Coordinates of C-alpha atoms in Angstrom, one line a residue:
X1 CA 21.8 4.2 12.6
X2 CA 18.7 6.2 13.6
X3 CA 16.3 4.1 15.8
X4 CA 13.3 4.6 13.5
X5 CA 15.3 3.4 10.5
X6 CA 16.5 0.3 12.5
X7 CA 12.9 -0.6 13.3
X8 CA 11.8 0.0 9.8
X9 CA 14.6 -2.1 8.4
X10 CA 13.7 -4.8 10.9
X11 CA 10.2 -5.0 9.3
X12 CA 8.3 -3.5 12.3
X13 CA 6.5 -0.9 10.2
X14 CA 7.1 2.1 7.9
X15 CA 9.6 4.7 9.2
X16 CA 6.8 7.1 10.0
X17 CA 4.8 4.5 11.9
X18 CA 8.0 3.5 13.8
X19 CA 8.3 7.1 14.9
X20 CA 4.8 6.9 16.3
X21 CA 5.7 3.7 18.2
X22 CA 8.8 5.5 19.7
X23 CA 6.7 8.6 20.6
X24 CA 4.2 6.3 22.4
X25 CA 6.9 5.0 24.6
X26 CA 6.6 1.4 23.3
X27 CA 10.3 1.1 22.3
X28 CA 13.2 0.6 24.7
X29 CA 17.0 0.6 24.0
X30 CA 19.2 -1.1 26.5
X31 CA 16.4 -1.1 29.0
X32 CA 15.6 2.6 28.7
X33 CA 12.6 4.2 27.0
X34 CA 13.7 5.5 23.6
X35 CA 13.4 8.9 21.9
X36 CA 12.8 9.8 18.3
X37 CA 16.1 10.4 16.5
X38 CA 18.1 8.3 19.0
X39 CA 21.0 6.4 17.4
X40 CA 21.4 2.6 17.7
X41 CA 24.8 1.0 17.5
X42 CA 26.0 -2.6 17.2
X43 CA 25.5 -4.5 20.4
X44 CA 22.5 -2.4 21.6
X45 CA 19.4 -4.2 22.7
X46 CA 16.2 -2.9 21.1
X47 CA 12.7 -4.0 22.3
X48 CA 9.2 -3.3 21.1
X49 CA 6.5 -3.9 23.8
X50 CA 9.1 -5.8 25.7
X51 CA 10.0 -8.1 22.8
X52 CA 13.5 -8.0 21.2
X53 CA 13.7 -6.6 17.7
X54 CA 16.6 -7.8 15.5
X55 CA 17.6 -5.9 12.5
X56 CA 16.6 -7.6 9.3
X57 CA 19.3 -9.7 7.6
X58 CA 17.9 -9.3 4.1
X59 CA 15.3 -7.0 2.5
X60 CA 12.3 -8.7 0.9
X61 CA 9.8 -7.2 -1.5
X62 CA 6.7 -9.3 -2.5
X63 CA 4.0 -8.5 -5.0
X64 CA 0.7 -9.8 -3.7
X65 CA -2.8 -10.0 -5.2
X66 CA -4.9 -9.0 -2.2
X67 CA -8.3 -10.6 -2.6
X68 CA -11.6 -8.8 -1.7
X69 CA -12.6 -9.5 1.9
X70 CA -9.1 -9.4 3.3
X71 CA -8.1 -6.6 5.6
X72 CA -4.7 -4.8 5.6
X73 CA -3.9 -5.3 9.3
X74 CA -1.9 -7.7 11.3
X75 CA -4.8 -8.7 13.5
X76 CA -8.6 -8.3 13.1
X77 CA -11.0 -8.2 16.1
X78 CA -13.8 -9.4 13.9
X79 CA -11.9 -12.5 12.9
X80 CA -11.6 -11.6 9.2
X81 CA -8.6 -12.8 7.2
X82 CA -5.7 -10.4 7.1
X83 CA -2.9 -9.9 4.6
X84 CA -0.5 -11.2 7.3
X85 CA -2.2 -14.6 7.2
X86 CA -0.6 -15.2 3.8
X87 CA 2.9 -14.7 5.0
X88 CA 3.1 -16.2 8.5
X89 CA 5.4 -19.0 7.4
X90 CA 8.1 -16.7 6.0
X91 CA 11.1 -16.0 8.3
X92 CA 10.9 -12.2 7.6
X93 CA 8.4 -10.0 9.4
X94 CA 6.6 -8.2 6.5
X95 CA 4.2 -5.3 6.4
X96 CA 2.0 -3.9 3.7
X97 CA 3.0 -0.8 1.8
X98 CA -0.1 1.4 1.9
X99 CA -3.6 -0.1 2.1
X100 CA -6.4 -1.5 0.0
X101 CA -9.8 -1.4 1.8
X102 CA -11.8 -4.5 2.6
X103 CA -13.8 -4.5 -0.6
X104 CA -10.9 -3.6 -2.9
X105 CA -8.5 -6.0 -4.5
X106 CA -5.3 -6.1 -6.5
X107 CA -1.6 -5.2 -6.3
X108 CA -0.3 -4.8 -2.8
X109 CA 3.4 -4.8 -1.9
X110 CA 4.7 -6.5 1.2
X111 CA 8.2 -5.7 2.5
X112 CA 10.5 -5.3 5.4
X113 CA 12.4 -2.5 3.6
X114 CA 11.4 0.6 5.5
X115 CA 13.3 3.1 3.2
X116 CA 11.6 1.6 0.2
X117 CA 8.1 1.6 1.8
X118 CA 8.6 5.2 3.0
X119 CA 9.4 6.5 -0.5
X120 CA 6.6 4.5 -2.1
X121 CA 4.0 6.1 0.1
X122 CA 5.3 9.6 0.7
X123 CA 3.5 12.3 -1.3
X124 CA 6.8 13.9 -2.2
X125 CA 7.7 11.1 -4.5
X126 CA 4.3 11.0 -6.2
X127 CA 4.4 7.3 -7.2
X128 CA 1.6 6.6 -9.7
X129 CA -1.0 3.9 -9.0
X130 CA -3.5 2.6 -11.7
X131 CA -6.9 1.1 -10.8
X132 CA -9.5 -0.8 -12.8
X133 CA -12.9 0.7 -11.7
X134 CA -16.5 -0.3 -12.3
X135 CA -19.0 2.4 -11.4
X136 CA -22.8 2.0 -11.4
X137 CA -24.7 3.5 -14.3
X138 CA -23.4 5.7 -17.1
X139 CA -20.4 7.9 -16.3
X140 CA -20.6 10.9 -18.6
X141 CA -17.8 12.8 -20.4
X142 CA -18.5 15.7 -18.0
X143 CA -18.0 13.3 -15.1
X144 CA -14.7 12.0 -16.5
X145 CA -13.5 15.6 -17.0
X146 CA -14.1 16.3 -13.3
X147 CA -12.0 13.2 -12.4
X148 CA -9.3 14.2 -14.8
X149 CA -9.1 17.8 -13.5
X150 CA -9.7 17.1 -9.9
X151 CA -12.7 16.9 -7.6
X152 CA -13.4 18.5 -4.3
X153 CA -13.4 16.0 -1.4
X154 CA -13.9 16.7 2.3
X155 CA -10.1 16.8 2.7
X156 CA -9.5 19.1 -0.3
X157 CA -9.2 19.1 -4.0
X158 CA -7.7 16.0 -5.6
X159 CA -4.7 16.3 -8.0
X160 CA -5.4 15.8 -11.7
X161 CA -5.8 12.1 -12.7
X162 CA -5.6 10.2 -15.9
X163 CA -8.5 8.2 -17.3
X164 CA -8.2 5.5 -20.0
X165 CA -9.9 2.4 -21.5
X166 CA -13.5 3.6 -20.9
X167 CA -16.2 1.0 -21.7
X168 CA -19.7 -0.1 -20.8
X169 CA -20.3 -3.5 -19.1
X170 CA -23.0 -5.9 -20.1
X171 CA -25.2 -4.6 -17.3
X172 CA -24.9 -1.0 -18.5
X173 CA -22.4 0.1 -15.9
X174 CA -19.1 1.9 -16.7
X175 CA -15.6 0.6 -16.4
X176 CA -12.4 2.5 -16.8
X177 CA -8.8 2.7 -15.7
X178 CA -7.7 5.7 -13.5
X179 CA -4.2 6.7 -12.6
X180 CA -3.5 8.8 -9.5
X181 CA -0.3 9.7 -7.6
X182 CA -1.9 10.5 -4.3
X183 CA -2.7 8.1 -1.5
X184 CA -5.7 9.4 0.4
X185 CA -8.0 7.1 2.4
X186 CA -10.6 5.5 0.0
X187 CA -9.7 8.1 -2.6
X188 CA -11.0 6.4 -5.7
X189 CA -14.3 5.5 -4.1
X190 CA -14.7 9.1 -2.7
X191 CA -13.9 10.6 -6.1
X192 CA -16.6 8.4 -7.7
X193 CA -19.1 9.5 -5.0
X194 CA -18.2 13.1 -5.7
X195 CA -19.5 12.7 -9.3
X196 CA -22.6 10.8 -8.2
X197 CA -21.6 7.2 -8.7
X198 CA -21.1 4.1 -6.5
X199 CA -18.0 2.0 -7.0
X200 CA -18.9 -1.6 -7.7
X201 CA -15.4 -3.0 -8.2
X202 CA -12.0 -1.5 -7.5
X203 CA -8.8 -3.4 -8.4
X204 CA -5.3 -1.9 -8.3
X205 CA -3.5 -3.0 -11.5
X206 CA -0.2 -1.1 -11.3
X207 CA 2.0 0.5 -8.6
X208 CA 4.8 2.6 -10.0
X209 CA 6.7 0.4 -12.5
X210 CA 5.1 -2.8 -11.2
X211 CA 2.1 -4.6 -12.7
X212 CA -0.2 -7.2 -11.3
X213 CA 0.2 -9.4 -14.4
X214 CA -1.3 -12.9 -14.3
X215 CA -1.4 -13.3 -10.5
X216 CA -4.8 -14.6 -9.2
X217 CA -6.4 -13.5 -5.9
X218 CA -4.3 -14.7 -2.9
X219 CA -1.2 -15.4 -5.0
X220 CA 2.1 -13.7 -4.5
X221 CA 5.7 -13.7 -5.8
X222 CA 9.0 -12.1 -5.0
X223 CA 10.1 -9.2 -7.2
X224 CA 12.7 -10.0 -9.7
X225 CA 16.1 -8.3 -9.6
X226 CA 15.2 -6.3 -12.7
X227 CA 12.0 -5.1 -11.0
X228 CA 13.9 -4.2 -7.9
X229 CA 16.4 -2.3 -9.9
X230 CA 13.7 -0.3 -11.8
X231 CA 11.8 0.4 -8.6
X232 CA 14.8 1.7 -6.7
X233 CA 15.8 3.8 -9.7
X234 CA 12.3 5.3 -9.8
X235 CA 12.5 6.2 -6.1
X236 CA 16.1 7.5 -6.2
X237 CA 17.5 4.7 -4.0

């Protein structure tokens, strides 16, 4: 087994992040500094920052409602609550699939399945994500056309998006659902800024074939066998 896959399966991080750990010289195999692409066999000792890493015995995928004010990191120097705080009592070492920023909320997957996490976040697979958005003021039909066709951000043009369920809030702001298949940093907020609006609320409702459903902020559940089967089929696993 490739070392980066071993680490990802052990729940250290995504496969790409594990490659970065190896490249940084933080991983050792049988006492020697490891190299990307190195193979690991039964009986080998793998260490990350001097601590043993055991391959995961079972893969876990959890659907979590990340509340606002919670950061998607394992530790936070400012002392804010992290997504890891909700899962410290579980025997598996889990990590979040992608991110939701501090002021965003909604569906976040937690897993120790590196292959699954890799395909969920890799642009090649184009997994759709749907968000409930509230923007300040009135968003015009012309604005929505720009979102649908793609807007120019500082890192390039966004891919076409789908907009549904447009309505006006009691305060006169605009709410809508938007579906994208990219995963750029703060993408929805930056798209709204590009059409002249500030995002007041951002909630991820759907990720691929998975929906947030009736979960409340801070609640989580394991995926059902049916959901896992559908998700793996979607990703070609």
